[in-house]
GROMACS .gro file of C-alpha atoms in nm:
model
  319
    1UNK     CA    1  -1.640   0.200  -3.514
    2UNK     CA    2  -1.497  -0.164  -3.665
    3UNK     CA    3  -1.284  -0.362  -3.425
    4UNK     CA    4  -0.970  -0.521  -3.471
    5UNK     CA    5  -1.171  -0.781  -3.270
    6UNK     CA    6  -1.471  -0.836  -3.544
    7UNK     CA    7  -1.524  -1.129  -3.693
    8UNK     CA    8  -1.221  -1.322  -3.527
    9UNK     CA    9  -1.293  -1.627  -3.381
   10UNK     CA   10  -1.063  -1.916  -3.233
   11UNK     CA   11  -1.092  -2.159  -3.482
   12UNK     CA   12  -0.984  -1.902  -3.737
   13UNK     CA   13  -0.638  -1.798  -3.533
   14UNK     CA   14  -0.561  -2.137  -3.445
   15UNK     CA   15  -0.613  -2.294  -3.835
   16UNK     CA   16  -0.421  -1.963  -3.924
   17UNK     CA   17  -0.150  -2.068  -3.691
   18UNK     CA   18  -0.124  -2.443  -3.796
   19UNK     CA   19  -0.076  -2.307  -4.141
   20UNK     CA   20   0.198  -2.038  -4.107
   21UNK     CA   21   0.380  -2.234  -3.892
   22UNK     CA   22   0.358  -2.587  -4.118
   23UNK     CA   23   0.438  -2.339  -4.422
   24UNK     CA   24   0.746  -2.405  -4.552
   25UNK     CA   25   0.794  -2.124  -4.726
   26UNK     CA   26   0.557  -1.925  -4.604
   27UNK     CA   27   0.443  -1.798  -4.905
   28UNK     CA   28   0.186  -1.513  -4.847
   29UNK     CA   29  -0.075  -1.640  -5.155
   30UNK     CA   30  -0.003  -2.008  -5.051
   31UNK     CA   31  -0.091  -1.929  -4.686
   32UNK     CA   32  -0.392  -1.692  -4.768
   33UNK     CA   33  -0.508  -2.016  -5.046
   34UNK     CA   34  -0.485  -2.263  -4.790
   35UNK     CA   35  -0.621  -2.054  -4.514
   36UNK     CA   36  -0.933  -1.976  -4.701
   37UNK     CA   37  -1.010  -2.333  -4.754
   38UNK     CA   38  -1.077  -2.383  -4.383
   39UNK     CA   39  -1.178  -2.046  -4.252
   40UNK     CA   40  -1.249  -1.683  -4.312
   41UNK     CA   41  -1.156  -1.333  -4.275
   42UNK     CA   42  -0.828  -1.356  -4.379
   43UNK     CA   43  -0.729  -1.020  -4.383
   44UNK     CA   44  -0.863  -0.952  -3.989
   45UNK     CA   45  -0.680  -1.213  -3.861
   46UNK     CA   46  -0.376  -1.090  -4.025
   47UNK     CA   47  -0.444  -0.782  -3.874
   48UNK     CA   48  -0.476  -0.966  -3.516
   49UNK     CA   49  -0.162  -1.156  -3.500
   50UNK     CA   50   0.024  -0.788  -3.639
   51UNK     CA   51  -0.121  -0.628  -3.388
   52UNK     CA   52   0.047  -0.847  -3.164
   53UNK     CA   53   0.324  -0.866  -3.312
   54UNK     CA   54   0.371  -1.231  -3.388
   55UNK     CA   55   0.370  -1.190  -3.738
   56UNK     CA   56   0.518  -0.960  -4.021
   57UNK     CA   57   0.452  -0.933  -4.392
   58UNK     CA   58   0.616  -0.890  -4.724
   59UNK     CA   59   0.436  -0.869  -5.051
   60UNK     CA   60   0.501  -1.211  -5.096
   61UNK     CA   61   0.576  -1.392  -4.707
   62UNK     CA   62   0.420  -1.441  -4.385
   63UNK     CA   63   0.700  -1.440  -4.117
   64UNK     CA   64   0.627  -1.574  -3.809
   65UNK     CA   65   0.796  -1.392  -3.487
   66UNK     CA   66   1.054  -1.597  -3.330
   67UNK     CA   67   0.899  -1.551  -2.999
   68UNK     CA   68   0.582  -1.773  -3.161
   69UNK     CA   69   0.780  -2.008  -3.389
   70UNK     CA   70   0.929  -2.093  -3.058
   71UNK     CA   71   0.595  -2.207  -2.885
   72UNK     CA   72   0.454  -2.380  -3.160
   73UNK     CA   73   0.800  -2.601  -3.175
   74UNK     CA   74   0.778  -2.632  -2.822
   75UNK     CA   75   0.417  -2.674  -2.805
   76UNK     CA   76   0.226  -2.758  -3.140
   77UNK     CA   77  -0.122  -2.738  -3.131
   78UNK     CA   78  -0.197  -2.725  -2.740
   79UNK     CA   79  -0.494  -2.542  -2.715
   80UNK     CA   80  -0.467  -2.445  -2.359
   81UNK     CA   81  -0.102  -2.339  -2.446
   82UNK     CA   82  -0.233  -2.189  -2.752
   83UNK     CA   83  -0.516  -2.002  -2.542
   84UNK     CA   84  -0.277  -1.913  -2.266
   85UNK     CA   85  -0.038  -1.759  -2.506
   86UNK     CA   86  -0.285  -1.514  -2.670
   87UNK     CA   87  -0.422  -1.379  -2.369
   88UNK     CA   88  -0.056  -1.315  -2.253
   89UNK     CA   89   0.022  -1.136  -2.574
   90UNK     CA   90  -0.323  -0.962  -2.578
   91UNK     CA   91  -0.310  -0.822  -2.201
   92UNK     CA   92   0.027  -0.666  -2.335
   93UNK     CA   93   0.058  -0.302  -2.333
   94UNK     CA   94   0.286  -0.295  -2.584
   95UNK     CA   95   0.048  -0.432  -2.882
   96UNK     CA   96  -0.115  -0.185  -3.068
   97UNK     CA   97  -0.522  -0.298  -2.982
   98UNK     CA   98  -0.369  -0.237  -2.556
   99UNK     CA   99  -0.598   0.052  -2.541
  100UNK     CA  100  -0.927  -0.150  -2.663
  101UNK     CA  101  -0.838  -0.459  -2.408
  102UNK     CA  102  -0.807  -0.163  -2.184
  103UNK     CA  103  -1.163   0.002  -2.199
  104UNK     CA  104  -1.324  -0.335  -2.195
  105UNK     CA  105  -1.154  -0.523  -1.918
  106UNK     CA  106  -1.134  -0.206  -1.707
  107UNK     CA  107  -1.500  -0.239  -1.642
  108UNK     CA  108  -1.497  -0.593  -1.474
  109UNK     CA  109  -1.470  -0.441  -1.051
  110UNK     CA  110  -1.513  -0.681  -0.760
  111UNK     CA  111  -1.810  -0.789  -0.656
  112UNK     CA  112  -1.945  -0.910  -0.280
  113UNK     CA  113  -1.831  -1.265  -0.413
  114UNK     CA  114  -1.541  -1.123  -0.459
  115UNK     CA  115  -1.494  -1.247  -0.809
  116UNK     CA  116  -1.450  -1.000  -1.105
  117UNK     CA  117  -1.810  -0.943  -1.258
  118UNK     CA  118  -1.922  -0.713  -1.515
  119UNK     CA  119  -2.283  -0.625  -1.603
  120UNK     CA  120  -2.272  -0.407  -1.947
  121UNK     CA  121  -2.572  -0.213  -2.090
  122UNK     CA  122  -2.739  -0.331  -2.422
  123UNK     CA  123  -2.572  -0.110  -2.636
  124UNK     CA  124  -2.237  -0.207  -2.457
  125UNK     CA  125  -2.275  -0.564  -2.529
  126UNK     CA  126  -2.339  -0.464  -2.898
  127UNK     CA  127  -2.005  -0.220  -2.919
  128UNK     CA  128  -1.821  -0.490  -2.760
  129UNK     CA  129  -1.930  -0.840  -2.882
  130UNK     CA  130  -1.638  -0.847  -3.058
  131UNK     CA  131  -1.353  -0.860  -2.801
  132UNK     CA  132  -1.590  -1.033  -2.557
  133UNK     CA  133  -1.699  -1.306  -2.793
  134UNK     CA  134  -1.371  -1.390  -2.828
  135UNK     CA  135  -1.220  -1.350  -2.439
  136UNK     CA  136  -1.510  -1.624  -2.397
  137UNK     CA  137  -1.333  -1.837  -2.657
  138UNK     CA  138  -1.029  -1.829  -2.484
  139UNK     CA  139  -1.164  -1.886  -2.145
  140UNK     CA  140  -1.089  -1.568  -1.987
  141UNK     CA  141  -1.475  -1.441  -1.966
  142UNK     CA  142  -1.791  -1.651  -1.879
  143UNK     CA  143  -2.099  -1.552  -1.868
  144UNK     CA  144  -2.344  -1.574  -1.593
  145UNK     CA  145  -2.663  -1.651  -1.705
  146UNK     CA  146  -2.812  -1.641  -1.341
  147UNK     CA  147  -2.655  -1.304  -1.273
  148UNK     CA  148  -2.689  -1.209  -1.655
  149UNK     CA  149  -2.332  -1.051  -1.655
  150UNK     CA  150  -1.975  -1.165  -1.697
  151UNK     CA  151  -1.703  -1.289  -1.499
  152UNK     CA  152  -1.341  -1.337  -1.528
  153UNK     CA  153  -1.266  -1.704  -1.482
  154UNK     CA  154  -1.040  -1.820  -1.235
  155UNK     CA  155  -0.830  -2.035  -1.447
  156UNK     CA  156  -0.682  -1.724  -1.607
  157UNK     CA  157  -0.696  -1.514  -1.294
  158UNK     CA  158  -0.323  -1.521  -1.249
  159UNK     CA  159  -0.281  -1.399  -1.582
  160UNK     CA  160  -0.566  -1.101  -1.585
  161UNK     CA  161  -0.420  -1.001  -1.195
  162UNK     CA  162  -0.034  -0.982  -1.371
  163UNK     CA  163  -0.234  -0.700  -1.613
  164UNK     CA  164  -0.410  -0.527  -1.372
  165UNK     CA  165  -0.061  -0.490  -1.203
  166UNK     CA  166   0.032  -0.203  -1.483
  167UNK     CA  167  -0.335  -0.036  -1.437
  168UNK     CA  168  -0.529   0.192  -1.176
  169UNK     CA  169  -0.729  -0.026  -0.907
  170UNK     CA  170  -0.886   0.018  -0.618
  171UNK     CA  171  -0.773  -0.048  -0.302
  172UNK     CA  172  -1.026  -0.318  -0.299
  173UNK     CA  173  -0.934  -0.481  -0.556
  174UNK     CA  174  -0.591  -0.479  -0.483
  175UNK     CA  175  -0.685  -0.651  -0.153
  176UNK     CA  176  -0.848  -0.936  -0.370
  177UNK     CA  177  -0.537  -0.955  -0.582
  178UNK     CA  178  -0.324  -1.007  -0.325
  179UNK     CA  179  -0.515  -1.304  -0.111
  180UNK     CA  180  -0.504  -1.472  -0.504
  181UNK     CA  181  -0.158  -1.420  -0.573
  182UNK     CA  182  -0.062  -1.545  -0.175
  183UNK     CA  183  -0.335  -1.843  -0.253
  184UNK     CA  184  -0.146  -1.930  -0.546
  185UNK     CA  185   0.194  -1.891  -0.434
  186UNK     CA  186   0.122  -2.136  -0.123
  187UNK     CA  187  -0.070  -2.401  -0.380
  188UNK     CA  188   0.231  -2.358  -0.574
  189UNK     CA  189   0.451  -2.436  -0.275
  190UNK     CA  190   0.236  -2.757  -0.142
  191UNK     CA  191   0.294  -2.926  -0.516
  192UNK     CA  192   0.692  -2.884  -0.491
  193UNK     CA  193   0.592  -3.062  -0.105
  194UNK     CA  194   0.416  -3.345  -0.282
  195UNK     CA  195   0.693  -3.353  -0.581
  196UNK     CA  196   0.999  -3.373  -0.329
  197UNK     CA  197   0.829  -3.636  -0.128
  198UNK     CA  198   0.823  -3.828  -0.458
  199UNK     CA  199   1.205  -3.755  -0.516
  200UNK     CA  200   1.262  -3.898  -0.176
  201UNK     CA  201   1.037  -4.141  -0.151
  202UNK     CA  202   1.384  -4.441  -0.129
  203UNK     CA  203   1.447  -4.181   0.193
  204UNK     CA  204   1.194  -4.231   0.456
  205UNK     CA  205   1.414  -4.131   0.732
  206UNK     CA  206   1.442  -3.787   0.578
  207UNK     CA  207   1.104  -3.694   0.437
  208UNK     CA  208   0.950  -3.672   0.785
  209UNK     CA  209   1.231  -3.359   0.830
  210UNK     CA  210   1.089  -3.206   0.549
  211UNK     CA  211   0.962  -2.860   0.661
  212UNK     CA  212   0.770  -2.616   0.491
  213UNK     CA  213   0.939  -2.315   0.618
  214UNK     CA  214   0.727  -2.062   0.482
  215UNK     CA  215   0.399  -2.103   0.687
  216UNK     CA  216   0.643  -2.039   1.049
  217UNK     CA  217   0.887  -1.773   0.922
  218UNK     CA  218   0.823  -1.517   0.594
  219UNK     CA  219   1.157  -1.422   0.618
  220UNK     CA  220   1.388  -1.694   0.536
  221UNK     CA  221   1.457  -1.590   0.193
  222UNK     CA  222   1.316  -2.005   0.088
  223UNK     CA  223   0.956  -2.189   0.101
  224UNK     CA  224   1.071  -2.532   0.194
  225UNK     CA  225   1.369  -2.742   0.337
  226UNK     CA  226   1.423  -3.041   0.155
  227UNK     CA  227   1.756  -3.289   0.094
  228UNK     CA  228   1.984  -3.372  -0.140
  229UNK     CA  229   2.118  -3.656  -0.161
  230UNK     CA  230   2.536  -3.661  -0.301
  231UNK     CA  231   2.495  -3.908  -0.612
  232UNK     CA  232   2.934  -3.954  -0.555
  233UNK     CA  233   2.863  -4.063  -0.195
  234UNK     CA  234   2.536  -4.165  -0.102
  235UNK     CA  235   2.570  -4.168   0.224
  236UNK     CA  236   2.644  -3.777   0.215
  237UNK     CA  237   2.336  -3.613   0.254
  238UNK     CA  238   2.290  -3.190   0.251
  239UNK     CA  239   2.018  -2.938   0.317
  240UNK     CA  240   1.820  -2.845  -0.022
  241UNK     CA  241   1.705  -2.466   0.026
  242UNK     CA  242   1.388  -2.439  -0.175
  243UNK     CA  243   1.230  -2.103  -0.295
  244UNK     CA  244   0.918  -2.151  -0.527
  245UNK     CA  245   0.797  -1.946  -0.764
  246UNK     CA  246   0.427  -1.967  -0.989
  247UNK     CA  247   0.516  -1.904  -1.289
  248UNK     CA  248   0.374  -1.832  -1.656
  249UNK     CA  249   0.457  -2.132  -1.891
  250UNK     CA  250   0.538  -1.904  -2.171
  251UNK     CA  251   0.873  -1.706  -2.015
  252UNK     CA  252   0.874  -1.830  -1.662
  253UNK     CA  253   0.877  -1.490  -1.532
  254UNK     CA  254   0.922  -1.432  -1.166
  255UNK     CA  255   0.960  -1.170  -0.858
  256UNK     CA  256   1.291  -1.250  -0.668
  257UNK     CA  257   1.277  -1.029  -0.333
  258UNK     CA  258   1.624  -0.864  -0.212
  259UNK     CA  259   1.631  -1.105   0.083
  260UNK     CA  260   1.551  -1.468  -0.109
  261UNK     CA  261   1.860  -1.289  -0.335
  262UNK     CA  262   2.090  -1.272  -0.065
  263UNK     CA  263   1.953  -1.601   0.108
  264UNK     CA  264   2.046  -1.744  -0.241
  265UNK     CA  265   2.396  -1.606  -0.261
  266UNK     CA  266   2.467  -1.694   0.135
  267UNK     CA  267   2.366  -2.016   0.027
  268UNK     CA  268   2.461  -2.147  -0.296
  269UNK     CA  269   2.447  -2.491  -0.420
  270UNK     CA  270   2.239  -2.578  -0.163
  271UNK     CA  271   1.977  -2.274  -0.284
  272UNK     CA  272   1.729  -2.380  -0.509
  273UNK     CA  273   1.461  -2.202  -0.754
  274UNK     CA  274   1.175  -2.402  -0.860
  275UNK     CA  275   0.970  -2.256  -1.129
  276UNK     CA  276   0.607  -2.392  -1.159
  277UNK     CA  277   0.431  -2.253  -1.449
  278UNK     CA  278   0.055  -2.249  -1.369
  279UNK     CA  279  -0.179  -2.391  -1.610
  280UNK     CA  280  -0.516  -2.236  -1.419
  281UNK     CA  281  -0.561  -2.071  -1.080
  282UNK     CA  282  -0.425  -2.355  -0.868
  283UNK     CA  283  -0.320  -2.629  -1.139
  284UNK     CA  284   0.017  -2.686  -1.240
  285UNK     CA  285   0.239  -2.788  -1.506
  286UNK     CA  286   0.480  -3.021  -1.305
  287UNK     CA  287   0.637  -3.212  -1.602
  288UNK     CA  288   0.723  -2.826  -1.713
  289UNK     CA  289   0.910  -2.743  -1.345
  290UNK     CA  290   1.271  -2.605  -1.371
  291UNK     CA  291   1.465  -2.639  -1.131
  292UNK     CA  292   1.784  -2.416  -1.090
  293UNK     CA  293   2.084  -2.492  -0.847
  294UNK     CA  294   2.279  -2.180  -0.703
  295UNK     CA  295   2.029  -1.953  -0.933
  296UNK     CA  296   2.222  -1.643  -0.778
  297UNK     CA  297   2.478  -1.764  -1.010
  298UNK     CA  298   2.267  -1.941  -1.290
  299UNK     CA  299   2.009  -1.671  -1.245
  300UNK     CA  300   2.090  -1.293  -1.149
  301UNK     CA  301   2.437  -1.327  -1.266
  302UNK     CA  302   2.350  -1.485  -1.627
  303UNK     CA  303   2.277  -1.212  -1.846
  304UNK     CA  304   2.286  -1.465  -2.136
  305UNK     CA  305   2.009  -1.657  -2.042
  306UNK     CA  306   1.789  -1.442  -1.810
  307UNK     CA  307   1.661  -1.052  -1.865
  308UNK     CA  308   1.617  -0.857  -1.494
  309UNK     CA  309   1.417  -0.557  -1.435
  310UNK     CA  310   1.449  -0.347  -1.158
  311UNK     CA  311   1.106  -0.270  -1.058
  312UNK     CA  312   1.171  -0.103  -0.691
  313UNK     CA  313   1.363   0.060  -0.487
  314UNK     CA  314   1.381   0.158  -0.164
  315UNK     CA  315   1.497   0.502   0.030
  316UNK     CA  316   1.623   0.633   0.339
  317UNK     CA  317   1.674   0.929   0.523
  318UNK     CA  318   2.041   1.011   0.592
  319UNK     CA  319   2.148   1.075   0.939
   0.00000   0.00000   0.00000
């Protein structure tokens, strides 16, 4: 059975992407003409970038989705963005290949190295050279020639644990998931230590009260005390409550727990969020940090700007 997946290569979607997007009127003939000058197999990576849904056709335009004219404007021709962004939109359920990704990826388990590993069969690695061939392209597989299988890298971990999320795992595996995510979460948390000593590096006498709340109490609803200084009176100085969050550079989606909520609305303006988007397992994007002031406001209030999803709940027994 043919795969969406044949034939596709990197090079291909990326040139295909430079062109749509640097297409003025992205006229379908003028895009295919172009395209074919560079690369080949039109027609499957059409079918690729409809199957994620970042594209739609006419008989005689390409349109590009607004969700990826946006990247490329912000973006260009990153690659790691680039890479980044596919494998988001690829581990999506909602595209209409999910249930390929699906059989393939479901097979990687954790090993006693406790890294994702996957040894297929012959025939497997025939039926699925296609997908794999190009997860390797975008960094998300490697293989192991010493082990002869293949592993899920850990620059992309954060990004194949936010799929398994939606999916049956063990209880094993969860286990793993969880020390990466809580490994991440505190990297995440010493960079915004690192950047606020930078922001108060004029202050000495305040960055030795700097406290990184997190590692002595789980419960304060913040990761780190900080300080703001008043720019209308310098010599006015306040408590910054920071809560940090990793964060994917594509949406900057994030958990917000009940209690940081109500820590952030007891607070206010002196209740920050700092969203980090990760660029691998424990590298950061710091010139792409956002930082929101009284996000209880700015945040779960602003329906404009932000979407929420209500993801749990909780019960009790009435007495």
């Amino acid at each position: 059975m043919n795969s969406i997946f044949d034939n596709i290569t990197f090079r291909q979607i990326k040139t295909f992407i430079e062109i749509v997007h640097a297409s003025l009127g992205k006229e379908y003939e003028v895009v295919k003409r172009n395209y074919m000058s560079q690369a080949e197999n039109f027609d499957n990576v059409i079918d690729y970038f409809k199957g994620l849904g970042l594209i739609r056709t006419t008989e005689s335009t390409i349109i590009e989705s607004d969700n990826l004219k946006r990247m490329l404007d912000k973006n260009g021709s990153d690659e790691g963005v680039i890479k980044n962004y596919l494998l988001e939109k690829s581990l999506n359920s909602t595209n209409s290949f999910s249930s390929e990704v699906y059989r393939y990826l479901k097979n990687f388990r954790v090993s006693k190295e406790n890294m994702f590993e996957y040894k297929p069969t012959t025939e497997a690695r025939l039926r699925e050279s296609g997908i794999r061939n190009l997860f390797v392209e975008l960094d998300l597989v490697k293989y192991d020639k010493r082990k002869n299988n293949y592993k899920i890298m850990d620059n992309y971990l954060a990004i194949f644990a936010r799929y398994l999320e939606t999916k049956k795992v063990t209880q094993k595996e969860l286990s793993y998931l969880i020390i990466k995510k809580e490994e991440l979460g505190l990297a995440a948390e010493l960079e915004i230590l690192q950047y606020e000593k930078k922001r108060l590096v004029n202050h000495p006498e305040l960055l030795e009260h700097l406290k990184h709340v997190s590692q002595s109490d789980v419960n304060a609803g913040y990761d780190i005390m900080s300080y703001e200084i008043e720019s209308s009176n310098k010599e006015t100085v306040q408590q910054r409550y920071i809560e940090v969050k990793a964060v994917s550079k594509l949406n900057y989606k994030f958990t917000w727990t009940r209690g940081e909520i109500d820590t952030s609305k007891a607070l206010s303006g002196q209740y920050y969020l700092y969203l980090l988007p990760v660029i691998s397992n424990k590298k950061f994007d710091i010139a792409g940090l956002i930082i929101i002031k009284n996000p209880y406001v700015e945040v779960f209030k602003n329906r404009k700007k932000w979407q929420m999803k209500e993801e749990q709940y909780s019960f009790w027994k009435q007495t």
